[in-house]
Amino acid sequence: MRIPTILAASILLLVLACGGEDGEQSRTETTEAAQEDQDGGGTEISEIVETAPQPLYPEGALDPAQVTPETPVSAAALYRAYFIWDGRTVMLQGYPDIPYVDSMMVEDELRLAAAPGDDQELATVSFTEIQNVPVTEDMLVTIRGTVDYYWTGELRLIEGSFVENAPPAQPAVETSPYVYSGETPLAVADFYEMFNVWKNREVLVEGYYHSTTTSTTDYGVTVRVDLAEPSDIYTKYVACKMAGGIPEESDSLLVAEREGTRIRGTVTGESFGMVGLEDCVLVNR
């Protein structure tokens, strides 16, 4: 059957119109999808977040670089800072300190120096088992061990072990007891300095007056004032060896106003399990 020309033309226009609408809609959807992708709506973008490095000294901890002779520090905070390395694992790198000879067989102990032939002993390492390891004075060795604080203030490691193929220690690395993990070697000279950072420093310590002890020996009379903390009045943290006697008026004030006692002195080391200060003077009593 023949389709009239007018009817055929109408059908053709209708098909084109429908196809054109679908095509326009398709083009519109494609454009909108592309716009969404361009705007980030259709693409997942990972956000890079920069985290601040962990501070060397967290809030509440004493940073030696920030403490001056005029900075009041609490007795307990000074105690924690002074003994902070005790019981921590460290990895030290140095040279065997071998007196009189240039080689030895390490058995149960090894002393470390900063340089070959240096006669200043910086650390002593004790081993649980006999090592039978030959060393020479010019051999760089790496030792891991646990800091065992000794009353003389010497740097001593216990439960030592040799570390093989350790990377060289970075000079003057910035670290602290709060961020150091014990997994990287430290030059023994650098650690020795950190370990003794409070020695021979003048500090202004504040605490709760605990007691006064007077001792008479062949060397004379020694007066020691011990400080605790208001929150822990029975634990003594700092022992202050006074430069002279305590005037009667100051002695009365110490008893009447125990909290907030301030004493200035020089840190000399451990004293009866406390931080020992010498040449001490009362500041506000």
PDB file of C-alpha atoms in Angstrom:
ATOM      1  CA  MET A   1       0.000   0.000   0.000  1.00  0.00           C
ATOM      2  CA  ARG A   2       1.346   3.435  -0.829  1.00  0.00           C
ATOM      3  CA  ILE A   3       1.547   5.959   1.975  1.00  0.00           C
ATOM      4  CA  PRO A   4       0.427   9.394   0.978  1.00  0.00           C
ATOM      5  CA  THR A   5       3.262  11.838   0.631  1.00  0.00           C
ATOM      6  CA  ILE A   6       1.824  14.256   3.222  1.00  0.00           C
ATOM      7  CA  LEU A   7       1.371  11.439   5.776  1.00  0.00           C
ATOM      8  CA  ALA A   8       4.897  10.133   5.234  1.00  0.00           C
ATOM      9  CA  ALA A   9       6.312  13.581   5.737  1.00  0.00           C
ATOM     10  CA  SER A  10       4.378  13.953   8.988  1.00  0.00           C
ATOM     11  CA  ILE A  11       5.667  10.631  10.341  1.00  0.00           C
ATOM     12  CA  LEU A  12       9.222  11.595   9.437  1.00  0.00           C
ATOM     13  CA  LEU A  13       8.921  14.918  11.274  1.00  0.00           C
ATOM     14  CA  LEU A  14       7.495  13.138  14.349  1.00  0.00           C
ATOM     15  CA  VAL A  15      10.400  10.635  14.444  1.00  0.00           C
ATOM     16  CA  LEU A  16      12.964  13.387  14.072  1.00  0.00           C
ATOM     17  CA  ALA A  17      11.302  15.399  16.796  1.00  0.00           C
ATOM     18  CA  CYS A  18      11.333  12.458  19.229  1.00  0.00           C
ATOM     19  CA  GLY A  19      14.898  11.508  18.391  1.00  0.00           C
ATOM     20  CA  GLY A  20      15.998  15.084  18.733  1.00  0.00           C
ATOM     21  CA  GLU A  21      14.402  15.373  22.171  1.00  0.00           C
ATOM     22  CA  ASP A  22      16.064  12.146  23.338  1.00  0.00           C
ATOM     23  CA  GLY A  23      19.373  13.259  21.918  1.00  0.00           C
ATOM     24  CA  GLU A  24      19.118  16.660  23.581  1.00  0.00           C
ATOM     25  CA  GLN A  25      18.230  15.012  26.894  1.00  0.00           C
ATOM     26  CA  SER A  26      21.161  12.634  26.530  1.00  0.00           C
ATOM     27  CA  ARG A  27      23.489  15.501  25.752  1.00  0.00           C
ATOM     28  CA  THR A  28      22.100  17.407  28.760  1.00  0.00           C
ATOM     29  CA  GLU A  29      22.626  14.450  31.123  1.00  0.00           C
ATOM     30  CA  THR A  30      26.132  13.964  29.811  1.00  0.00           C
ATOM     31  CA  THR A  31      26.912  17.638  30.283  1.00  0.00           C
ATOM     32  CA  GLU A  32      25.497  17.610  33.831  1.00  0.00           C
ATOM     33  CA  ALA A  33      27.523  14.462  34.705  1.00  0.00           C
ATOM     34  CA  ALA A  34      30.663  16.025  33.321  1.00  0.00           C
ATOM     35  CA  GLN A  35      29.961  19.182  35.289  1.00  0.00           C
ATOM     36  CA  GLU A  36      29.501  17.095  38.457  1.00  0.00           C
ATOM     37  CA  ASP A  37      32.815  15.350  37.824  1.00  0.00           C
ATOM     38  CA  GLN A  38      34.455  18.689  37.209  1.00  0.00           C
ATOM     39  CA  ASP A  39      32.960  20.073  40.418  1.00  0.00           C
ATOM     40  CA  GLY A  40      34.133  17.011  42.362  1.00  0.00           C
ATOM     41  CA  GLY A  41      30.659  15.568  42.856  1.00  0.00           C
ATOM     42  CA  GLY A  42      31.400  12.461  40.836  1.00  0.00           C
ATOM     43  CA  THR A  43      35.036  11.965  41.836  1.00  0.00           C
ATOM     44  CA  GLU A  44      36.284  10.950  45.286  1.00  0.00           C
ATOM     45  CA  ILE A  45      39.344  13.032  46.197  1.00  0.00           C
ATOM     46  CA  SER A  46      41.557  12.013  49.121  1.00  0.00           C
ATOM     47  CA  GLU A  47      42.300  14.946  51.370  1.00  0.00           C
ATOM     48  CA  ILE A  48      45.923  15.227  52.520  1.00  0.00           C
ATOM     49  CA  VAL A  49      46.051  16.156  56.171  1.00  0.00           C
ATOM     50  CA  GLU A  50      49.346  17.355  57.599  1.00  0.00           C
ATOM     51  CA  THR A  51      49.852  16.424  61.239  1.00  0.00           C
ATOM     52  CA  ALA A  52      52.110  18.431  63.501  1.00  0.00           C
ATOM     53  CA  PRO A  53      55.192  16.583  64.804  1.00  0.00           C
ATOM     54  CA  GLN A  54      55.043  15.304  68.348  1.00  0.00           C
ATOM     55  CA  PRO A  55      56.531  17.908  70.693  1.00  0.00           C
ATOM     56  CA  LEU A  56      59.847  16.984  72.288  1.00  0.00           C
ATOM     57  CA  TYR A  57      58.450  17.936  75.685  1.00  0.00           C
ATOM     58  CA  PRO A  58      54.702  17.533  76.291  1.00  0.00           C
ATOM     59  CA  GLU A  59      52.713  19.937  78.384  1.00  0.00           C
ATOM     60  CA  GLY A  60      53.687  19.701  82.030  1.00  0.00           C
ATOM     61  CA  ALA A  61      57.174  18.312  81.363  1.00  0.00           C
ATOM     62  CA  LEU A  62      60.290  20.378  82.014  1.00  0.00           C
ATOM     63  CA  ASP A  63      62.177  21.404  78.887  1.00  0.00           C
ATOM     64  CA  PRO A  64      65.764  22.111  80.002  1.00  0.00           C
ATOM     65  CA  ALA A  65      66.167  24.692  77.241  1.00  0.00           C
ATOM     66  CA  GLN A  66      63.298  26.741  78.713  1.00  0.00           C
ATOM     67  CA  VAL A  67      64.386  26.634  82.355  1.00  0.00           C
ATOM     68  CA  THR A  68      66.490  29.514  83.686  1.00  0.00           C
ATOM     69  CA  PRO A  69      67.704  30.249  87.230  1.00  0.00           C
ATOM     70  CA  GLU A  70      64.677  32.542  87.552  1.00  0.00           C
ATOM     71  CA  THR A  71      62.105  29.949  86.394  1.00  0.00           C
ATOM     72  CA  PRO A  72      60.270  28.374  89.361  1.00  0.00           C
ATOM     73  CA  VAL A  73      59.999  24.611  88.888  1.00  0.00           C
ATOM     74  CA  SER A  74      58.105  22.267  91.153  1.00  0.00           C
ATOM     75  CA  ALA A  75      60.014  19.763  93.250  1.00  0.00           C
ATOM     76  CA  ALA A  76      58.165  16.805  91.720  1.00  0.00           C
ATOM     77  CA  ALA A  77      58.691  18.070  88.152  1.00  0.00           C
ATOM     78  CA  LEU A  78      62.424  18.462  88.745  1.00  0.00           C
ATOM     79  CA  TYR A  79      62.570  14.967  90.226  1.00  0.00           C
ATOM     80  CA  ARG A  80      60.826  13.446  87.189  1.00  0.00           C
ATOM     81  CA  ALA A  81      63.025  15.379  84.775  1.00  0.00           C
ATOM     82  CA  TYR A  82      66.244  14.416  86.529  1.00  0.00           C
ATOM     83  CA  PHE A  83      65.518  10.677  86.694  1.00  0.00           C
ATOM     84  CA  ILE A  84      63.554  10.496  83.406  1.00  0.00           C
ATOM     85  CA  TRP A  85      65.994   8.162  81.603  1.00  0.00           C
ATOM     86  CA  ASP A  86      66.064   5.586  84.385  1.00  0.00           C
ATOM     87  CA  GLY A  87      64.746   2.228  83.114  1.00  0.00           C
ATOM     88  CA  ARG A  88      64.525   3.321  79.471  1.00  0.00           C
ATOM     89  CA  THR A  89      66.013   1.379  76.571  1.00  0.00           C
ATOM     90  CA  VAL A  90      68.599   3.243  74.502  1.00  0.00           C
ATOM     91  CA  MET A  91      70.921   2.404  71.624  1.00  0.00           C
ATOM     92  CA  LEU A  92      74.347   3.985  71.960  1.00  0.00           C
ATOM     93  CA  GLN A  93      77.174   4.168  69.463  1.00  0.00           C
ATOM     94  CA  GLY A  94      80.776   4.784  70.458  1.00  0.00           C
ATOM     95  CA  TYR A  95      84.281   3.356  70.723  1.00  0.00           C
ATOM     96  CA  PRO A  96      85.585   0.847  73.272  1.00  0.00           C
ATOM     97  CA  ASP A  97      87.418   2.488  76.146  1.00  0.00           C
ATOM     98  CA  ILE A  98      90.358   0.114  76.545  1.00  0.00           C
ATOM     99  CA  PRO A  99      92.987   1.227  79.060  1.00  0.00           C
ATOM    100  CA  TYR A 100      96.675   0.476  78.399  1.00  0.00           C
ATOM    101  CA  VAL A 101      96.038  -1.747  75.342  1.00  0.00           C
ATOM    102  CA  ASP A 102      94.383  -1.297  71.939  1.00  0.00           C
ATOM    103  CA  SER A 103      92.212  -4.435  71.867  1.00  0.00           C
ATOM    104  CA  MET A 104      90.292  -6.700  74.222  1.00  0.00           C
ATOM    105  CA  MET A 105      87.760  -9.507  74.435  1.00  0.00           C
ATOM    106  CA  VAL A 106      84.417  -8.270  75.713  1.00  0.00           C
ATOM    107  CA  GLU A 107      83.009 -10.605  78.332  1.00  0.00           C
ATOM    108  CA  ASP A 108      80.449  -9.114  80.717  1.00  0.00           C
ATOM    109  CA  GLU A 109      81.259  -5.383  80.590  1.00  0.00           C
ATOM    110  CA  LEU A 110      82.291  -2.696  78.101  1.00  0.00           C
ATOM    111  CA  ARG A 111      83.067   0.980  78.583  1.00  0.00           C
ATOM    112  CA  LEU A 112      82.361   3.445  75.782  1.00  0.00           C
ATOM    113  CA  ALA A 113      84.202   6.599  74.762  1.00  0.00           C
ATOM    114  CA  ALA A 114      83.368   9.260  72.195  1.00  0.00           C
ATOM    115  CA  ALA A 115      86.462   8.752  70.012  1.00  0.00           C
ATOM    116  CA  PRO A 116      89.224   6.173  69.531  1.00  0.00           C
ATOM    117  CA  GLY A 117      91.814   6.436  72.275  1.00  0.00           C
ATOM    118  CA  ASP A 118      89.728   8.885  74.316  1.00  0.00           C
ATOM    119  CA  ASP A 119      90.344   8.235  77.999  1.00  0.00           C
ATOM    120  CA  GLN A 120      87.067   9.792  79.159  1.00  0.00           C
ATOM    121  CA  GLU A 121      84.644   7.005  79.943  1.00  0.00           C
ATOM    122  CA  LEU A 122      81.114   8.134  79.054  1.00  0.00           C
ATOM    123  CA  ALA A 123      79.091   4.961  79.572  1.00  0.00           C
ATOM    124  CA  THR A 124      79.493   1.509  81.082  1.00  0.00           C
ATOM    125  CA  VAL A 125      77.542  -1.407  79.616  1.00  0.00           C
ATOM    126  CA  SER A 126      76.904  -4.626  81.540  1.00  0.00           C
ATOM    127  CA  PHE A 127      75.950  -7.838  79.715  1.00  0.00           C
ATOM    128  CA  THR A 128      73.827 -10.586  81.226  1.00  0.00           C
ATOM    129  CA  GLU A 129      75.795 -13.312  79.435  1.00  0.00           C
ATOM    130  CA  ILE A 130      79.461 -13.654  78.502  1.00  0.00           C
ATOM    131  CA  GLN A 131      79.895 -12.165  75.023  1.00  0.00           C
ATOM    132  CA  ASN A 132      83.405 -13.254  73.926  1.00  0.00           C
ATOM    133  CA  VAL A 133      83.426 -10.492  71.302  1.00  0.00           C
ATOM    134  CA  PRO A 134      86.816  -9.099  70.220  1.00  0.00           C
ATOM    135  CA  VAL A 135      86.991  -5.295  69.881  1.00  0.00           C
ATOM    136  CA  THR A 136      89.665  -2.709  69.171  1.00  0.00           C
ATOM    137  CA  GLU A 137      89.810   0.889  70.337  1.00  0.00           C
ATOM    138  CA  ASP A 138      89.146   2.201  66.802  1.00  0.00           C
ATOM    139  CA  MET A 139      86.088  -0.039  66.247  1.00  0.00           C
ATOM    140  CA  LEU A 140      82.748   1.765  66.205  1.00  0.00           C
ATOM    141  CA  VAL A 141      80.271  -0.372  68.142  1.00  0.00           C
ATOM    142  CA  THR A 142      76.552  -0.074  68.733  1.00  0.00           C
ATOM    143  CA  ILE A 143      75.090  -1.270  72.023  1.00  0.00           C
ATOM    144  CA  ARG A 144      71.476  -1.541  73.181  1.00  0.00           C
ATOM    145  CA  GLY A 145      70.731  -1.564  76.885  1.00  0.00           C
ATOM    146  CA  THR A 146      68.580  -0.283  79.731  1.00  0.00           C
ATOM    147  CA  VAL A 147      69.592   2.806  81.664  1.00  0.00           C
ATOM    148  CA  ASP A 148      70.201   1.916  85.296  1.00  0.00           C
ATOM    149  CA  TYR A 149      70.608   5.112  87.289  1.00  0.00           C
ATOM    150  CA  TYR A 150      73.419   4.825  89.793  1.00  0.00           C
ATOM    151  CA  TRP A 151      73.754   7.036  92.861  1.00  0.00           C
ATOM    152  CA  THR A 152      77.116   8.388  91.662  1.00  0.00           C
ATOM    153  CA  GLY A 153      75.433   9.782  88.539  1.00  0.00           C
ATOM    154  CA  GLU A 154      77.452   7.614  86.150  1.00  0.00           C
ATOM    155  CA  LEU A 155      75.791   6.553  82.903  1.00  0.00           C
ATOM    156  CA  ARG A 156      75.293   2.805  83.169  1.00  0.00           C
ATOM    157  CA  LEU A 157      73.422   0.376  80.925  1.00  0.00           C
ATOM    158  CA  ILE A 158      72.353  -3.098  82.007  1.00  0.00           C
ATOM    159  CA  GLU A 159      71.141  -6.081  79.957  1.00  0.00           C
ATOM    160  CA  GLY A 160      73.377  -4.907  77.123  1.00  0.00           C
ATOM    161  CA  SER A 161      73.594  -6.454  73.667  1.00  0.00           C
ATOM    162  CA  PHE A 162      75.589  -5.751  70.513  1.00  0.00           C
ATOM    163  CA  VAL A 163      73.622  -4.404  67.539  1.00  0.00           C
ATOM    164  CA  GLU A 164      74.944  -5.451  64.151  1.00  0.00           C
ATOM    165  CA  ASN A 165      74.644  -3.447  60.905  1.00  0.00           C
ATOM    166  CA  ALA A 166      73.274  -0.405  62.706  1.00  0.00           C
ATOM    167  CA  PRO A 167      73.184   2.866  60.729  1.00  0.00           C
ATOM    168  CA  PRO A 168      75.570   5.609  61.845  1.00  0.00           C
ATOM    169  CA  ALA A 169      74.251   7.859  64.576  1.00  0.00           C
ATOM    170  CA  GLN A 170      73.164  11.286  63.417  1.00  0.00           C
ATOM    171  CA  PRO A 171      75.187  14.059  65.084  1.00  0.00           C
ATOM    172  CA  ALA A 172      73.377  16.271  67.583  1.00  0.00           C
ATOM    173  CA  VAL A 173      69.984  14.738  66.808  1.00  0.00           C
ATOM    174  CA  GLU A 174      67.021  16.556  68.357  1.00  0.00           C
ATOM    175  CA  THR A 175      65.227  14.176  70.648  1.00  0.00           C
ATOM    176  CA  SER A 176      64.027  13.818  74.217  1.00  0.00           C
ATOM    177  CA  PRO A 177      63.037  11.051  76.638  1.00  0.00           C
ATOM    178  CA  TYR A 178      59.421  11.580  75.581  1.00  0.00           C
ATOM    179  CA  VAL A 179      59.871  10.891  71.853  1.00  0.00           C
ATOM    180  CA  TYR A 180      62.938   8.653  71.646  1.00  0.00           C
ATOM    181  CA  SER A 181      61.917   5.046  70.974  1.00  0.00           C
ATOM    182  CA  GLY A 182      65.276   3.350  71.506  1.00  0.00           C
ATOM    183  CA  GLU A 183      65.282   2.031  67.947  1.00  0.00           C
ATOM    184  CA  THR A 184      67.828   4.441  66.460  1.00  0.00           C
ATOM    185  CA  PRO A 185      71.464   4.813  67.560  1.00  0.00           C
ATOM    186  CA  LEU A 186      72.601   7.893  69.428  1.00  0.00           C
ATOM    187  CA  ALA A 187      76.214   8.992  69.656  1.00  0.00           C
ATOM    188  CA  VAL A 188      77.342   8.225  73.188  1.00  0.00           C
ATOM    189  CA  ALA A 189      78.641  11.789  73.609  1.00  0.00           C
ATOM    190  CA  ASP A 190      75.247  13.267  72.646  1.00  0.00           C
ATOM    191  CA  PHE A 191      73.353  10.983  74.983  1.00  0.00           C
ATOM    192  CA  TYR A 192      75.818  11.636  77.805  1.00  0.00           C
ATOM    193  CA  GLU A 193      75.048  15.344  77.461  1.00  0.00           C
ATOM    194  CA  MET A 194      71.275  14.749  77.517  1.00  0.00           C
ATOM    195  CA  PHE A 195      71.605  12.374  80.458  1.00  0.00           C
ATOM    196  CA  ASN A 196      73.490  14.985  82.490  1.00  0.00           C
ATOM    197  CA  VAL A 197      71.591  18.039  81.267  1.00  0.00           C
ATOM    198  CA  TRP A 198      70.533  19.030  84.806  1.00  0.00           C
ATOM    199  CA  LYS A 199      73.904  18.528  86.479  1.00  0.00           C
ATOM    200  CA  ASN A 200      75.627  21.713  87.708  1.00  0.00           C
ATOM    201  CA  ARG A 201      72.621  23.854  86.768  1.00  0.00           C
ATOM    202  CA  GLU A 202      71.291  26.564  89.023  1.00  0.00           C
ATOM    203  CA  VAL A 203      67.553  26.155  89.536  1.00  0.00           C
ATOM    204  CA  LEU A 204      64.768  27.779  91.515  1.00  0.00           C
ATOM    205  CA  VAL A 205      62.718  24.946  92.993  1.00  0.00           C
ATOM    206  CA  GLU A 206      59.337  25.320  94.663  1.00  0.00           C
ATOM    207  CA  GLY A 207      57.682  22.781  96.903  1.00  0.00           C
ATOM    208  CA  TYR A 208      56.118  21.870 100.217  1.00  0.00           C
ATOM    209  CA  TYR A 209      58.513  22.179 103.154  1.00  0.00           C
ATOM    210  CA  HIS A 210      58.897  18.674 104.521  1.00  0.00           C
ATOM    211  CA  SER A 211      61.680  18.827 107.101  1.00  0.00           C
ATOM    212  CA  THR A 212      65.109  20.082 108.087  1.00  0.00           C
ATOM    213  CA  THR A 213      67.991  17.784 108.915  1.00  0.00           C
ATOM    214  CA  THR A 214      71.116  19.004 110.714  1.00  0.00           C
ATOM    215  CA  SER A 215      74.215  16.804 110.654  1.00  0.00           C
ATOM    216  CA  THR A 216      77.470  17.356 112.505  1.00  0.00           C
ATOM    217  CA  THR A 217      80.599  15.639 111.215  1.00  0.00           C
ATOM    218  CA  ASP A 218      84.352  16.204 111.192  1.00  0.00           C
ATOM    219  CA  TYR A 219      83.776  18.462 108.193  1.00  0.00           C
ATOM    220  CA  GLY A 220      81.393  20.721 110.061  1.00  0.00           C
ATOM    221  CA  VAL A 221      77.646  21.243 110.342  1.00  0.00           C
ATOM    222  CA  THR A 222      75.409  20.487 107.376  1.00  0.00           C
ATOM    223  CA  VAL A 223      71.836  21.755 107.153  1.00  0.00           C
ATOM    224  CA  ARG A 224      69.541  20.079 104.617  1.00  0.00           C
ATOM    225  CA  VAL A 225      66.002  21.147 103.741  1.00  0.00           C
ATOM    226  CA  ASP A 226      63.812  18.567 102.005  1.00  0.00           C
ATOM    227  CA  LEU A 227      60.896  19.525  99.761  1.00  0.00           C
ATOM    228  CA  ALA A 228      57.787  17.525  98.932  1.00  0.00           C
ATOM    229  CA  GLU A 229      54.625  18.470  97.020  1.00  0.00           C
ATOM    230  CA  PRO A 230      51.315  19.803  98.398  1.00  0.00           C
ATOM    231  CA  SER A 231      49.534  16.829  96.830  1.00  0.00           C
ATOM    232  CA  ASP A 232      52.067  14.346  98.232  1.00  0.00           C
ATOM    233  CA  ILE A 233      53.492  15.767 101.439  1.00  0.00           C
ATOM    234  CA  TYR A 234      55.048  12.493 102.596  1.00  0.00           C
ATOM    235  CA  THR A 235      57.266  11.909  99.547  1.00  0.00           C
ATOM    236  CA  LYS A 236      60.471  13.925  99.436  1.00  0.00           C
ATOM    237  CA  TYR A 237      61.643  14.955  95.969  1.00  0.00           C
ATOM    238  CA  VAL A 238      64.452  17.484  96.470  1.00  0.00           C
ATOM    239  CA  ALA A 239      67.190  17.672  99.099  1.00  0.00           C
ATOM    240  CA  CYS A 240      68.666  21.161  99.484  1.00  0.00           C
ATOM    241  CA  LYS A 241      72.015  21.457 101.215  1.00  0.00           C
ATOM    242  CA  MET A 242      71.944  24.962 102.585  1.00  0.00           C
ATOM    243  CA  ALA A 243      74.844  27.349 102.127  1.00  0.00           C
ATOM    244  CA  GLY A 244      74.641  28.228 105.824  1.00  0.00           C
ATOM    245  CA  GLY A 245      72.379  27.981 108.820  1.00  0.00           C
ATOM    246  CA  ILE A 246      68.701  28.933 108.717  1.00  0.00           C
ATOM    247  CA  PRO A 247      67.785  32.101 110.663  1.00  0.00           C
ATOM    248  CA  GLU A 248      65.211  31.601 113.393  1.00  0.00           C
ATOM    249  CA  GLU A 249      62.680  33.819 111.652  1.00  0.00           C
ATOM    250  CA  SER A 250      62.997  31.843 108.400  1.00  0.00           C
ATOM    251  CA  ASP A 251      62.758  28.573 110.281  1.00  0.00           C
ATOM    252  CA  SER A 252      59.475  29.702 111.828  1.00  0.00           C
ATOM    253  CA  LEU A 253      58.122  30.745 108.440  1.00  0.00           C
ATOM    254  CA  LEU A 254      58.993  27.359 106.934  1.00  0.00           C
ATOM    255  CA  VAL A 255      56.822  25.632 109.529  1.00  0.00           C
ATOM    256  CA  ALA A 256      54.015  28.195 109.433  1.00  0.00           C
ATOM    257  CA  GLU A 257      53.788  28.380 105.627  1.00  0.00           C
ATOM    258  CA  ARG A 258      54.975  25.064 104.254  1.00  0.00           C
ATOM    259  CA  GLU A 259      53.459  25.379 100.778  1.00  0.00           C
ATOM    260  CA  GLY A 260      55.148  27.489  98.150  1.00  0.00           C
ATOM    261  CA  THR A 261      58.618  27.332  99.682  1.00  0.00           C
ATOM    262  CA  ARG A 262      61.190  28.460  97.122  1.00  0.00           C
ATOM    263  CA  ILE A 263      64.871  27.556  97.296  1.00  0.00           C
ATOM    264  CA  ARG A 264      67.607  28.368  94.792  1.00  0.00           C
ATOM    265  CA  GLY A 265      70.557  25.998  94.455  1.00  0.00           C
ATOM    266  CA  THR A 266      72.812  24.061  92.086  1.00  0.00           C
ATOM    267  CA  VAL A 267      71.925  20.511  91.025  1.00  0.00           C
ATOM    268  CA  THR A 268      74.762  18.164  91.959  1.00  0.00           C
ATOM    269  CA  GLY A 269      73.202  14.715  91.564  1.00  0.00           C
ATOM    270  CA  GLU A 270      71.268  12.142  93.521  1.00  0.00           C
ATOM    271  CA  SER A 271      70.980  12.606  97.296  1.00  0.00           C
ATOM    272  CA  PHE A 272      69.223  10.030  99.491  1.00  0.00           C
ATOM    273  CA  GLY A 273      67.009   9.062  96.550  1.00  0.00           C
ATOM    274  CA  MET A 274      66.154  12.701  95.824  1.00  0.00           C
ATOM    275  CA  VAL A 275      67.524  15.366  93.523  1.00  0.00           C
ATOM    276  CA  GLY A 276      70.415  16.916  95.387  1.00  0.00           C
ATOM    277  CA  LEU A 277      71.008  20.670  95.399  1.00  0.00           C
ATOM    278  CA  GLU A 278      73.944  22.444  97.019  1.00  0.00           C
ATOM    279  CA  ASP A 279      74.779  26.031  97.970  1.00  0.00           C
ATOM    280  CA  CYS A 280      71.071  26.553  98.583  1.00  0.00           C
ATOM    281  CA  VAL A 281      69.428  29.726  99.840  1.00  0.00           C
ATOM    282  CA  LEU A 282      65.844  30.422 100.829  1.00  0.00           C
ATOM    283  CA  VAL A 283      64.159  32.829  98.449  1.00  0.00           C
ATOM    284  CA  ASN A 284      60.808  33.595 100.064  1.00  0.00           C
ATOM    285  CA  ARG A 285      61.046  32.409 103.652  1.00  0.00           C
TER     286      ARG A 285
END
